[in-house]
Each structure stands twice: as C-alpha cells, then as structure tokens.
PDB file of C-alpha atoms in Angstrom:
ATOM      1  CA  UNK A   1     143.797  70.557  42.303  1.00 52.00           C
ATOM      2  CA  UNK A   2     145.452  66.877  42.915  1.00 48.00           C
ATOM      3  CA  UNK A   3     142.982  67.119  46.186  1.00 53.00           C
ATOM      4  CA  UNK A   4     140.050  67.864  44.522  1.00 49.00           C
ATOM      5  CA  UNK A   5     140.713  64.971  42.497  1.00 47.00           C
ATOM      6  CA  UNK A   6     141.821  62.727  45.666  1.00 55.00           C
ATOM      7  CA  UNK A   7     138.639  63.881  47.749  1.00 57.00           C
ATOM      8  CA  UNK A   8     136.503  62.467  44.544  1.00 51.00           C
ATOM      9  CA  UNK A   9     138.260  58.610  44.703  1.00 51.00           C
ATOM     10  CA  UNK A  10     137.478  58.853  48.207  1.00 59.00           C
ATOM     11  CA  UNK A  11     133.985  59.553  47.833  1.00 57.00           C
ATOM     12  CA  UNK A  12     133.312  56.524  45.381  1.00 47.00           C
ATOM     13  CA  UNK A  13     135.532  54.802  47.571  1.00 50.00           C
ATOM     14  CA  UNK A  14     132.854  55.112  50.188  1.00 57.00           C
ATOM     15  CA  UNK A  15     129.664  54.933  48.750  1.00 53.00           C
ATOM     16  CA  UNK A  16     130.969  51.563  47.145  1.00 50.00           C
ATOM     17  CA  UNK A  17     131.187  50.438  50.736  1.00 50.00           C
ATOM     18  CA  UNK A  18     127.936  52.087  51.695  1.00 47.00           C
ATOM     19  CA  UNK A  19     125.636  51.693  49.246  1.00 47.00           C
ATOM     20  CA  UNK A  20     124.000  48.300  47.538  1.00 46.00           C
ATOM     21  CA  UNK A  21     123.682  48.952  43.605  1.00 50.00           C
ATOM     22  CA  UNK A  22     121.474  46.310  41.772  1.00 46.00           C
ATOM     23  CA  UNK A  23     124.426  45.019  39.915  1.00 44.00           C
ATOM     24  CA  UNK A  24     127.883  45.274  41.675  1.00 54.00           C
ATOM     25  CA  UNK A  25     129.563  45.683  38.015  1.00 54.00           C
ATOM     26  CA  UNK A  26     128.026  49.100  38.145  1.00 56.00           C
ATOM     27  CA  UNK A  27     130.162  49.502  41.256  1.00 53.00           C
ATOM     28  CA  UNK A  28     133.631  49.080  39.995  1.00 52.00           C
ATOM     29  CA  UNK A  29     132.651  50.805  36.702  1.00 54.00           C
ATOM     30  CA  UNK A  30     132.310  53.879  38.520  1.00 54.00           C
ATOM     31  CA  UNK A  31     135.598  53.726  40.902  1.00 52.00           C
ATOM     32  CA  UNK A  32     136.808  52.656  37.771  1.00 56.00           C
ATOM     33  CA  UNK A  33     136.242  55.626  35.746  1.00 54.00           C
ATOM     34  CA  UNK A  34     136.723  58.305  38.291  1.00 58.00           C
ATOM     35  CA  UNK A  35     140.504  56.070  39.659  1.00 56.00           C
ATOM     36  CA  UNK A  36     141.839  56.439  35.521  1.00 62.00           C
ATOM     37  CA  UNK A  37     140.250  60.459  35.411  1.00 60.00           C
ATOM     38  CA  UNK A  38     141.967  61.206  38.406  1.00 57.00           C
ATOM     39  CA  UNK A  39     145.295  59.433  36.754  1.00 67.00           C
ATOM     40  CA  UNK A  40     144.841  61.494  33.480  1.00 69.00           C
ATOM     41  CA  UNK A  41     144.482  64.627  35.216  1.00 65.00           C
ATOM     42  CA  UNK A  42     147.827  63.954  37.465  1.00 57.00           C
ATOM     43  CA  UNK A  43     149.864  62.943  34.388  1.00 66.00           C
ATOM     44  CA  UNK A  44     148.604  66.535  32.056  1.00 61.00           C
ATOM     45  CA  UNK A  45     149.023  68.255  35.597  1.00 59.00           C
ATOM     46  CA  UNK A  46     152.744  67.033  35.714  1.00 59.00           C
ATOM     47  CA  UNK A  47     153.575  67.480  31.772  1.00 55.00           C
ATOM     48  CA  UNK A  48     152.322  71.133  31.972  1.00 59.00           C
ATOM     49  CA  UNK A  49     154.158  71.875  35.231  1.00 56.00           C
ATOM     50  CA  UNK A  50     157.455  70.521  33.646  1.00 55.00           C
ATOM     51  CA  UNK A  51     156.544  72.465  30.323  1.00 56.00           C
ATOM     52  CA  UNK A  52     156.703  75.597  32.767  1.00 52.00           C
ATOM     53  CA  UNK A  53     159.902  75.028  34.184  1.00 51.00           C
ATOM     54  CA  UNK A  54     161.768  74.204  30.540  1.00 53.00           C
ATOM     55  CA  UNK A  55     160.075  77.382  29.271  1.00 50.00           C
ATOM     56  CA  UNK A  56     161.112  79.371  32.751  1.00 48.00           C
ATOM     57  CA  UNK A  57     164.888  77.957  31.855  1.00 48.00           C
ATOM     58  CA  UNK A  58     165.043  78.311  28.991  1.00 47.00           C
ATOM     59  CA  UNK A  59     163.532  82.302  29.154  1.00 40.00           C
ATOM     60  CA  UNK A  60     166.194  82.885  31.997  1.00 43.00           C
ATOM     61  CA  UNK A  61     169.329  81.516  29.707  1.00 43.00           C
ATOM     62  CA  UNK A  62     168.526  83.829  26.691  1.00 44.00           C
ATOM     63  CA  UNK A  63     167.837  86.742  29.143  1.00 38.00           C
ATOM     64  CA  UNK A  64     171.365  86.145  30.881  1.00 40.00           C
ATOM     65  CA  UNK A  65     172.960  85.802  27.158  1.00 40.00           C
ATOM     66  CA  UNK A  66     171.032  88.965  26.314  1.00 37.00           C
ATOM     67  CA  UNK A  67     172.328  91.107  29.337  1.00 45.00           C
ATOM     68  CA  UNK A  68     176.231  89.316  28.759  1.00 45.00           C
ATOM     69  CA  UNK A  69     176.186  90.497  24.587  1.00 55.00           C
ATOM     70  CA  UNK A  70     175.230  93.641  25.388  1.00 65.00           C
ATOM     71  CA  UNK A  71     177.122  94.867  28.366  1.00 80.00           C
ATOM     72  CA  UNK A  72     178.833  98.247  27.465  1.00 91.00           C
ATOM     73  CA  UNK A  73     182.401  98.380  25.759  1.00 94.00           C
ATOM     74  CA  UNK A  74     183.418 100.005  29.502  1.00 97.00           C
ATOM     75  CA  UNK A  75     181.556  97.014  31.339  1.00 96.00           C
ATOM     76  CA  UNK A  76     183.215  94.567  29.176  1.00 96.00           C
ATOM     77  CA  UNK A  77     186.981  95.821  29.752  1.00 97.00           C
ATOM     78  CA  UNK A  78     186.560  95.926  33.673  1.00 97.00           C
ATOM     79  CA  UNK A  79     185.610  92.336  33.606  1.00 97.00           C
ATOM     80  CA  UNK A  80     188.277  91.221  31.502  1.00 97.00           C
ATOM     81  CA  UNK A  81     190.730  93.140  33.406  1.00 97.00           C
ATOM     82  CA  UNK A  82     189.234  92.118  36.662  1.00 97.00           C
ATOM     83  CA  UNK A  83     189.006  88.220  35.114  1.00 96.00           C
ATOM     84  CA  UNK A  84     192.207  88.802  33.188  1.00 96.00           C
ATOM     85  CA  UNK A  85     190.284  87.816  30.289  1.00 97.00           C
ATOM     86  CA  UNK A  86     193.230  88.797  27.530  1.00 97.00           C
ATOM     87  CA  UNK A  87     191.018  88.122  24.488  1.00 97.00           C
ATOM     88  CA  UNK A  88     188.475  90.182  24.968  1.00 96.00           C
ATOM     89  CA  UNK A  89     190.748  92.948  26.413  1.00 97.00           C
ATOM     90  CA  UNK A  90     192.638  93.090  23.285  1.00 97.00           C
ATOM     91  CA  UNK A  91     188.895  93.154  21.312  1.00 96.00           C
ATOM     92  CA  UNK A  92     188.734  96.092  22.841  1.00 97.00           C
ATOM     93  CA  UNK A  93     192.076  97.896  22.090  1.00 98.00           C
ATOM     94  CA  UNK A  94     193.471  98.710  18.523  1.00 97.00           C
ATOM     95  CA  UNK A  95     197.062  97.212  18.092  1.00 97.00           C
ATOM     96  CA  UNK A  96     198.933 100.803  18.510  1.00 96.00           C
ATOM     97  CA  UNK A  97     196.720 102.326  21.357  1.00 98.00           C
ATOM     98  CA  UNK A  98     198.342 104.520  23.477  1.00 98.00           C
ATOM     99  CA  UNK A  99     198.249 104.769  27.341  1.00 98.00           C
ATOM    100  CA  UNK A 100     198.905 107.902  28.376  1.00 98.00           C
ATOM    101  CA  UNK A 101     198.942 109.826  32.262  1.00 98.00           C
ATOM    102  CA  UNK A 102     200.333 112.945  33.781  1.00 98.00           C
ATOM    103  CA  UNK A 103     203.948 111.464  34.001  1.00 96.00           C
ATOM    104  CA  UNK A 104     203.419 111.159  29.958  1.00 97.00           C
ATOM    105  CA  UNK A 105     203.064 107.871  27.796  1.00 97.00           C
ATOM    106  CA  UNK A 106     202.713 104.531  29.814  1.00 97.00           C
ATOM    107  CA  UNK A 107     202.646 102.540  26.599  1.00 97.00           C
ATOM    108  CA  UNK A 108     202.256 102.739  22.887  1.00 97.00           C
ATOM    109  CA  UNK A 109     201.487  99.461  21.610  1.00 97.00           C
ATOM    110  CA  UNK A 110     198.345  97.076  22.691  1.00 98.00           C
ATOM    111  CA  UNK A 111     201.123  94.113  23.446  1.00 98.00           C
ATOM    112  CA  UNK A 112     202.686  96.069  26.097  1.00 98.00           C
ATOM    113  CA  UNK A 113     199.384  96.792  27.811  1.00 97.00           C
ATOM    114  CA  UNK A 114     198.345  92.929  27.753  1.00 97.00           C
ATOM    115  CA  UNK A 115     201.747  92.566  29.400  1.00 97.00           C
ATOM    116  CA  UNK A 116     201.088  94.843  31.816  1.00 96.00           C
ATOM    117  CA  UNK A 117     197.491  93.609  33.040  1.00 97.00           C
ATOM    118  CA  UNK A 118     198.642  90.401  32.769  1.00 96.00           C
ATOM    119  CA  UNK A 119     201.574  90.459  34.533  1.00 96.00           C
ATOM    120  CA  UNK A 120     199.919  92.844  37.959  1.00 95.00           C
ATOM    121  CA  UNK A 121     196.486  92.290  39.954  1.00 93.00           C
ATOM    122  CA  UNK A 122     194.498  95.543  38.946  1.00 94.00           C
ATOM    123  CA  UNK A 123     191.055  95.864  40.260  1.00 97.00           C
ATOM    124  CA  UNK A 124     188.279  98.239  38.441  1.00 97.00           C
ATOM    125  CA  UNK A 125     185.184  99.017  40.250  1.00 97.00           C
ATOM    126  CA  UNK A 126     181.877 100.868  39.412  1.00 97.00           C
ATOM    127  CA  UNK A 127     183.159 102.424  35.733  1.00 97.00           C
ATOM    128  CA  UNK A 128     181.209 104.749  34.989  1.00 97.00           C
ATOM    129  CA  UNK A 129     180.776 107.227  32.141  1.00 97.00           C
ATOM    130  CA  UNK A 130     180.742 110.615  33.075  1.00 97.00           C
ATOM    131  CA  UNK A 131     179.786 112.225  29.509  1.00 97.00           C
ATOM    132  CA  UNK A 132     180.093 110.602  25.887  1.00 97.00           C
ATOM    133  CA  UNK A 133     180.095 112.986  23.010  1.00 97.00           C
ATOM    134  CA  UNK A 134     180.909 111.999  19.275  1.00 96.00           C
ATOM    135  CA  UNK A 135     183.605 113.565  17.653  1.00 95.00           C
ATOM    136  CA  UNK A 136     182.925 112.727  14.179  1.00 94.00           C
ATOM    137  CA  UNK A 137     181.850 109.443  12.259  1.00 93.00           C
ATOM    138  CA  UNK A 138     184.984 107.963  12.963  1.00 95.00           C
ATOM    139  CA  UNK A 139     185.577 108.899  17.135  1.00 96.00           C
ATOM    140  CA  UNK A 140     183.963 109.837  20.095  1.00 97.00           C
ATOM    141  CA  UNK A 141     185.471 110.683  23.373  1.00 98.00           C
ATOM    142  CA  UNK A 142     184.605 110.062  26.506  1.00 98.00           C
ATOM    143  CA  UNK A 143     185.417 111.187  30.299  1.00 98.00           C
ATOM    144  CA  UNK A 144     184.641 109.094  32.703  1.00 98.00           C
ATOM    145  CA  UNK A 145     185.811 107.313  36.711  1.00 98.00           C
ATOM    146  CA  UNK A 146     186.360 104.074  38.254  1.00 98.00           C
ATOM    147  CA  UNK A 147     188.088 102.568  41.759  1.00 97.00           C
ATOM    148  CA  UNK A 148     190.919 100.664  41.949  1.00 96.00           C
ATOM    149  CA  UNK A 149     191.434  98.122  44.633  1.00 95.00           C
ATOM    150  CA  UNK A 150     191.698 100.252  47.435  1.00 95.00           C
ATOM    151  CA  UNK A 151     188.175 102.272  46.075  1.00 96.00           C
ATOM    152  CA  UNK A 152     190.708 104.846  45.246  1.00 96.00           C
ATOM    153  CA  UNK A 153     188.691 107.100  42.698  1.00 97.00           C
ATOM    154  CA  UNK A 154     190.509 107.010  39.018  1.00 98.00           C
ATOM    155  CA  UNK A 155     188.906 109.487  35.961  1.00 98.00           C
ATOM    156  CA  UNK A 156     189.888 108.648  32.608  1.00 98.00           C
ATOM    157  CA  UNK A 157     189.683 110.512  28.801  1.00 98.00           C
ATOM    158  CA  UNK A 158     189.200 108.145  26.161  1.00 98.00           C
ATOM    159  CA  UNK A 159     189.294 108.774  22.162  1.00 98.00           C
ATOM    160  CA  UNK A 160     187.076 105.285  20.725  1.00 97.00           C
ATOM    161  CA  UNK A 161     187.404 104.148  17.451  1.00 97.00           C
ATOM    162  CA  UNK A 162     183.680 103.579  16.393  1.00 96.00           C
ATOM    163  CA  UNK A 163     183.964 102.377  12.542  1.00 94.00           C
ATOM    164  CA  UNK A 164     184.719  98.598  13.983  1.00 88.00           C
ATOM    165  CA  UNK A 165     181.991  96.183  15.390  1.00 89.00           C
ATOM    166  CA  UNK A 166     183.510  95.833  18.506  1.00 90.00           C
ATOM    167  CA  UNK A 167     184.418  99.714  19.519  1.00 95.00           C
ATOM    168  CA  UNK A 168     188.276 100.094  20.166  1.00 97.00           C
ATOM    169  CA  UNK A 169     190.153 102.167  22.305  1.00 98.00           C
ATOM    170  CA  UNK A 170     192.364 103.787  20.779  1.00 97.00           C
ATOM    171  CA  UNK A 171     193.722 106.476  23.563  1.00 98.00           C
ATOM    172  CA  UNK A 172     193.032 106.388  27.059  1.00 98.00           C
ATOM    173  CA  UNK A 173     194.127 108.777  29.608  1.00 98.00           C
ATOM    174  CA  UNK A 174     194.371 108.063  33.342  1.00 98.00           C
ATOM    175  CA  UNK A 175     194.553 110.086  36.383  1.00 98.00           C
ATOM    176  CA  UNK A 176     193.814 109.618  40.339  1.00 97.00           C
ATOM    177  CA  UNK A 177     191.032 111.736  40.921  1.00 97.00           C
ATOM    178  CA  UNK A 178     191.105 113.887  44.411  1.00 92.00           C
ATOM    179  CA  UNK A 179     187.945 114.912  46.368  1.00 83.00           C
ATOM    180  CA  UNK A 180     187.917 118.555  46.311  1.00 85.00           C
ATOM    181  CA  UNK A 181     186.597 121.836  45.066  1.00 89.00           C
ATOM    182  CA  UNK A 182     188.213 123.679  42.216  1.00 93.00           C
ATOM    183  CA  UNK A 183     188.183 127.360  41.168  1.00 95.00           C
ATOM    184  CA  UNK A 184     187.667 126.847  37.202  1.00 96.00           C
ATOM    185  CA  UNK A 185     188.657 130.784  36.909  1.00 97.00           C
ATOM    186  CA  UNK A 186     191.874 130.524  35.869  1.00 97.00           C
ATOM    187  CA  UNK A 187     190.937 127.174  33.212  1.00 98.00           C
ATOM    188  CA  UNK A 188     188.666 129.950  31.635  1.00 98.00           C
ATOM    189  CA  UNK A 189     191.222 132.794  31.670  1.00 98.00           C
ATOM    190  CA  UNK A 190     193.806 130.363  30.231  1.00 98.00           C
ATOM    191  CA  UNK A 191     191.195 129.538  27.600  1.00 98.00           C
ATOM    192  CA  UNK A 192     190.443 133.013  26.659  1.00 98.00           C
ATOM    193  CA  UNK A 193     194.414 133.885  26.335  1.00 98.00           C
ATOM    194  CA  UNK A 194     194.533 130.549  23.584  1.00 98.00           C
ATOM    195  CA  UNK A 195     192.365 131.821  21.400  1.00 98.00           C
ATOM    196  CA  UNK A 196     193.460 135.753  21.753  1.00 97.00           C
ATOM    197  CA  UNK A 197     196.797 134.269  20.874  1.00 97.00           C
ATOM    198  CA  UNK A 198     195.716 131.588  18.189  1.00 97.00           C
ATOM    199  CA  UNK A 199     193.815 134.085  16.637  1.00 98.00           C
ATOM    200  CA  UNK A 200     197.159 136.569  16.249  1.00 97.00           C
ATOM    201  CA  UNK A 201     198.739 133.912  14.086  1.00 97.00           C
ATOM    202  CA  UNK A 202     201.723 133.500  16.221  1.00 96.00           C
ATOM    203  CA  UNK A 203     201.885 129.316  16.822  1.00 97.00           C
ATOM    204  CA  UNK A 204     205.272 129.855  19.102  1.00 98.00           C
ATOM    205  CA  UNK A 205     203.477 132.316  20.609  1.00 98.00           C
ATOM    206  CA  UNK A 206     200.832 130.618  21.555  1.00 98.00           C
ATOM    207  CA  UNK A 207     202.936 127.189  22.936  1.00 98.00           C
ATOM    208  CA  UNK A 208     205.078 128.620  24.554  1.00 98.00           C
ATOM    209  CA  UNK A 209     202.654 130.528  26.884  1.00 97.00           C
ATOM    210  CA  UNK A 210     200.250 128.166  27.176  1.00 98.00           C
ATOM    211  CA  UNK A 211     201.475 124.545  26.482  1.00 98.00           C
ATOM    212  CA  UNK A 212     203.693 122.650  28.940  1.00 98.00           C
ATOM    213  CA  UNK A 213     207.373 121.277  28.217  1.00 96.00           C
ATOM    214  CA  UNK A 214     206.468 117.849  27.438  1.00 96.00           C
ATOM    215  CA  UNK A 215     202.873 118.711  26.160  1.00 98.00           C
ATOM    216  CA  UNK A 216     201.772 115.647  23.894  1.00 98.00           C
ATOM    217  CA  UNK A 217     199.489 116.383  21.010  1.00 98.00           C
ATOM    218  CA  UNK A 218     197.599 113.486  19.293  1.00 97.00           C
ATOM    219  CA  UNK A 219     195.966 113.804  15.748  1.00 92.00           C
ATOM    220  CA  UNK A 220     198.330 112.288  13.338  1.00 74.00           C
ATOM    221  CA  UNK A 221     200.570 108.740  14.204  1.00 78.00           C
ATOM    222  CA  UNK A 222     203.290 109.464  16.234  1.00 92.00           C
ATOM    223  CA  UNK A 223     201.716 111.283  18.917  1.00 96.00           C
ATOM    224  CA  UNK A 224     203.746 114.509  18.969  1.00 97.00           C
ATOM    225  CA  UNK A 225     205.453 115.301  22.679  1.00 97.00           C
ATOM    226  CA  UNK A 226     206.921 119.030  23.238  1.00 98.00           C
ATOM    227  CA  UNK A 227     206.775 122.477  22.562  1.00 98.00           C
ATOM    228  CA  UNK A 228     208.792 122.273  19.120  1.00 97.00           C
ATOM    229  CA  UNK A 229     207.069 119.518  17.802  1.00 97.00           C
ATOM    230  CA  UNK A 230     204.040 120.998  17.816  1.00 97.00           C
ATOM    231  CA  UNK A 231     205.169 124.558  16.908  1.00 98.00           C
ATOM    232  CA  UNK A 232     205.896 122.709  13.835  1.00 96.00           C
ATOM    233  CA  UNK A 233     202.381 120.917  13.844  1.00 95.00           C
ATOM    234  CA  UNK A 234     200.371 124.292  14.364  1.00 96.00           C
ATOM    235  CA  UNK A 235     202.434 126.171  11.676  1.00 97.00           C
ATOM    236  CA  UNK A 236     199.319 126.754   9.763  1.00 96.00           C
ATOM    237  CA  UNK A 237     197.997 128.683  12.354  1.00 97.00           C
ATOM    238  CA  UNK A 238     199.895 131.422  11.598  1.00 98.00           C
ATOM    239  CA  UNK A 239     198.090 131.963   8.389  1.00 97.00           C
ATOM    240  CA  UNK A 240     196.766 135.436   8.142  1.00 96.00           C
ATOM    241  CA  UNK A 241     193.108 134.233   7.570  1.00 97.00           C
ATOM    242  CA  UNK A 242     193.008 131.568  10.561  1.00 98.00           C
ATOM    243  CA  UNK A 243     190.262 132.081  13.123  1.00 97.00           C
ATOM    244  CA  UNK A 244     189.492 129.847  15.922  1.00 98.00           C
ATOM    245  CA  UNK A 245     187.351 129.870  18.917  1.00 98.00           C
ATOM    246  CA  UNK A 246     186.761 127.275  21.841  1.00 98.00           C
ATOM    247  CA  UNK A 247     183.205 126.017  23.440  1.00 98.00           C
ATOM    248  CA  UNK A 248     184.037 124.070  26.203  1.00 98.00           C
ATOM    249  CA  UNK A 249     180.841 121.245  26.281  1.00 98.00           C
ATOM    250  CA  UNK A 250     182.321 119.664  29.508  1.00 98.00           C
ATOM    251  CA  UNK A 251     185.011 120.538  32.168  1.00 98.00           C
ATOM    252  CA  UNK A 252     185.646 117.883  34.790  1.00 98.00           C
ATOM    253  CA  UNK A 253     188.239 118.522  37.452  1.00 98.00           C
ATOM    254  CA  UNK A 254     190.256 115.276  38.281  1.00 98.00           C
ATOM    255  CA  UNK A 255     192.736 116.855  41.016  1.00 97.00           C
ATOM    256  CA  UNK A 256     194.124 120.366  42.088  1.00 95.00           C
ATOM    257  CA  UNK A 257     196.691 119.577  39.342  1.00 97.00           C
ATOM    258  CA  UNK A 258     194.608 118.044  36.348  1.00 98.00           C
ATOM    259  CA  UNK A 259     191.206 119.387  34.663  1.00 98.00           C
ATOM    260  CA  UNK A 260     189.393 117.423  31.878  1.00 98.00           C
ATOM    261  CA  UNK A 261     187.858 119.227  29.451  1.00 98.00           C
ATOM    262  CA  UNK A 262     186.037 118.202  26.011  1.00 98.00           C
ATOM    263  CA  UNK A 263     184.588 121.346  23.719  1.00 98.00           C
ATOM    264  CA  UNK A 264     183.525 122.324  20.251  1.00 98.00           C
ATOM    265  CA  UNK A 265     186.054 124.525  17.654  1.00 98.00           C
ATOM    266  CA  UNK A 266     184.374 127.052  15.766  1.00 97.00           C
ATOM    267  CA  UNK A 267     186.213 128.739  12.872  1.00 98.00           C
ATOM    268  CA  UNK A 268     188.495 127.856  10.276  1.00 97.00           C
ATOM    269  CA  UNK A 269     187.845 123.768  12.180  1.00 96.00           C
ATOM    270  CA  UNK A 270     184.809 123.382  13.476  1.00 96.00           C
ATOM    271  CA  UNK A 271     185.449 119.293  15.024  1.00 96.00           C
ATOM    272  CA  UNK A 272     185.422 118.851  18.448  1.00 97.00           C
ATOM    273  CA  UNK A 273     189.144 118.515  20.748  1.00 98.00           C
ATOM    274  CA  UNK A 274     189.853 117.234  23.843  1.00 98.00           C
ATOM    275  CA  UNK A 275     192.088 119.785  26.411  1.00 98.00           C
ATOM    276  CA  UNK A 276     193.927 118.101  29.524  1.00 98.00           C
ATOM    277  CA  UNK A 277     194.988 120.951  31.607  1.00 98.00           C
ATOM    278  CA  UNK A 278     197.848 120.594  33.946  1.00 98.00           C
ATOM    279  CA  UNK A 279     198.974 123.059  36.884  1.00 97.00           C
ATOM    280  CA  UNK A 280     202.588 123.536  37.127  1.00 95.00           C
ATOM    281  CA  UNK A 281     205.096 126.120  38.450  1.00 93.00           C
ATOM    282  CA  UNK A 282     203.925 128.325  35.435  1.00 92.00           C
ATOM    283  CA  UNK A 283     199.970 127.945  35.929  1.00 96.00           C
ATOM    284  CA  UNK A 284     197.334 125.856  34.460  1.00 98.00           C
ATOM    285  CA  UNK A 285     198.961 124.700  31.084  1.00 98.00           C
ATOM    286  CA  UNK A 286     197.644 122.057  28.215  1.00 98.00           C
ATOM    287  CA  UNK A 287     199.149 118.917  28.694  1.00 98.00           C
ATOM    288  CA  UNK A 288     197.201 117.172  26.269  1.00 98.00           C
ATOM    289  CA  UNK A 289     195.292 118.305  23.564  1.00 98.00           C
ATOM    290  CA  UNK A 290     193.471 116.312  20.379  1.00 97.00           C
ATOM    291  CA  UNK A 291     191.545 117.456  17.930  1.00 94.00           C
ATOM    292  CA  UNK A 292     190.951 114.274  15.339  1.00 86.00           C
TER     293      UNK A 292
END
C-alpha cells in the first residue's frame, strides 16, 4: 500500500519537472495535495496497524487467563506441587484429608501433607484421569495415574468433596502402578463370596474371610483400621432383612498386588463404594473400602 502511495509522489514529482503548466502555482498545488494524501494515508495506515496489535494482546492475555482459571482441580495440584505453590495446594485439600497407600495412612491432617511437599522435591507428570463417576451430591471419586520424577507410573483413588467452589480432596490413595497383565478371576470370585456372605447376615463372617488385618474403612470421621473395628461398623448387616449386591462400574489393576475398583450397591444401599483389593498370603482381600 505505502508503495502505491510512494509510486504516486514520484509521478507528480516528475511531470512537475517535465511538463510546463500555464501557471506554476498549479504545479505545487498538485505535489502539494497528493505529498499531504500520501501523509494521511501513512498516519491511518500506522494507527490501524497498532490498533491490531493492542487488540491481538490484549485477545492473547484474556485467552491465557481463560486457559490458567480453568485448568482442572488435577492440573492445578501438579503445578503447585511441581511449583511448590502451598496456597493453592492447600485450596485444594480439606483441613483433615487423609493420605492413604498400601503400607496404610501416610497422613491425616492437610498440615502434615504441606509439610511433606514442602519439605521433599516431588515431581508429577502427565495426571491424568482414568474415570470420574459421582457418588452423590456431595462426592465423586475418581481413579486415575501420573509419573513421578523418574516417569515411574503412579495410579491414585480419590474421594472429592464437590459442595465447595474450589473442589477438595478429601481422600487420596496412592500406589506405584506395574506394567503387566492381570487375571481379574479371582477379584470376581472374591466379589461373588462378599455378597453370598453379606447377604447371610454374618458381618464377622464376612471380615474375616474377606477383609485384610489392617483393612481401613472410610465413611464416618475417624477412618476405621482393622477387622474389629469394622465388625463393629457393619453390625447392621446382620439384620435379617439386609440384602446387598455389588456392580463393579470400573476395575483398574495398579500392580500384581493392588486392584482399583469403583461400583454401584444395589439393595438395602443403593450409593456407590470404592473397593481397593490387596493380594496377600491369604488371596486377594479388601484393603480399602468406602461407601459415603
């Protein structure tokens, strides 16, 4: 464009020294006119090119503020542990969370976590939700995987408190995940026997056989660890006119030792639980279980 305008000068430039008007005024008039157009146009050219930029700017700022408010609750606690960014890492915890693994409870208390990221270099890569499903208005749970610093492969159970307007976690469970293939037989079998022996209204029964020594059990604060405990817990079970059955939803396999599983309860509760099934010297036992 700024050519165009240029080649135009030029040409009045040269037919002023070429050509012999009857009055020479008329001559500068002209290269007047055309010297202040061409000075117009490169000034609005400028202006609207500038305009651009701001509006380019200003469209890229808000589009990066966008994408940073609305990263996921799981995007948003790998880069504050990766940053150490303790504020928003406790945003994301409520104040008695519980960190929990197969070796049992890590921690109980959201201080003691914050301690504990701030105090070691942990690394989370690629987070990545394998399966969300709402337990109720309150909670959903969730089974997903990241890597750690070394790209070792980590899968995680989560219970999230949904009724705040940041979600909170309010139970996560962590295991190092193994690349293998897993007979899910015996999970199934295992599953079968709990509800043949729920449904015979014999809680002992049923914990003893199928829960593991330091099982840990999490629907009412304190989380209840071992076999009495929750005898105690499941007492109504043995009520003559109990009935439950299981739907598994999803079963992930985390190692040759630990399965993941999230399901619907039919029956006398009809909410959805959350299984963690460990293999020990006496089979595939329940090592976890909710059912808020």
């Amino acid at each position: 464009m700024l050519k165009f305008f240029r080649k135009i000068r030029q040409n009045l430039l040269s037919e002023s020294n070429t050509t012999k008007p009857a009055l020479p005024a008329g001559r500068y008039f002209k290269y007047a006119v055309g010297h202040l157009f061409l000075m117009i146009m490169c000034i609005f050219l400028s202006c609207n090119t500038s305009n651009k930029k701001s509006k380019a700017s200003k469209v890229m700022s808000d589009t990066n503020h966008v994408s940073q408010d609305n990263l996921s609750p799981n995007k948003r606690w790998m880069n504050a542990i990766n940053t150490k960014d303790l504020e928003v890492l406790k945003a994301l915890y409520v104040n008695d969370v519980y960190g929990l693994s197969p070796n049992g409870i890590d921690f109980t208390n959201r201080d003691t976590l914050i301690s504990i990221v701030a105090n070691n270099n942990f690394v989370v890569k690629d987070v990545n939700t394998i399966q969300r499903i709402k337990a109720n208005r309150k909670y959903d749970y969730e089974i997903g995987s990241f890597k750690n610093a070394t790209n070792g492969l980590m899968k995680y159970a989560v219970i999230w408190d949904t009724s705040h307007e940041t979600e909170k976690r309010v139970l996560e469970f962590l295991a190092e995940a193994d690349d293998f293939s897993l007979d899910l037989k015996p999970i199934h079998a295992q599953r079968d026997k709990w509800i043949k022996l729920c449904n015979s209204h014999n809680a002992t029964n049923l914990i003893n056989n199928l829960y593991s020594q330091n099982t840990m059990y999490y629907n009412h604060r304190p989380i209840v660890i071992g076999r009495e405990d929750l005898i105690t817990n499941y007492a109504y079970m043995n009520n003559a006119d109990y009935k439950l059955a299981l739907h598994p939803i999803i079963i992930e396999p985390v190692s040759k030792n630990i399965v993941y599983e999230i399901g619907q309860c039919k029956g006398s509760y009809n909410g959805k639980y959350i299984l963690i099934w460990q293999k020990t010297g006496e089979g595939w036992q329940i090592l976890f279980d909710s059912n808020i």
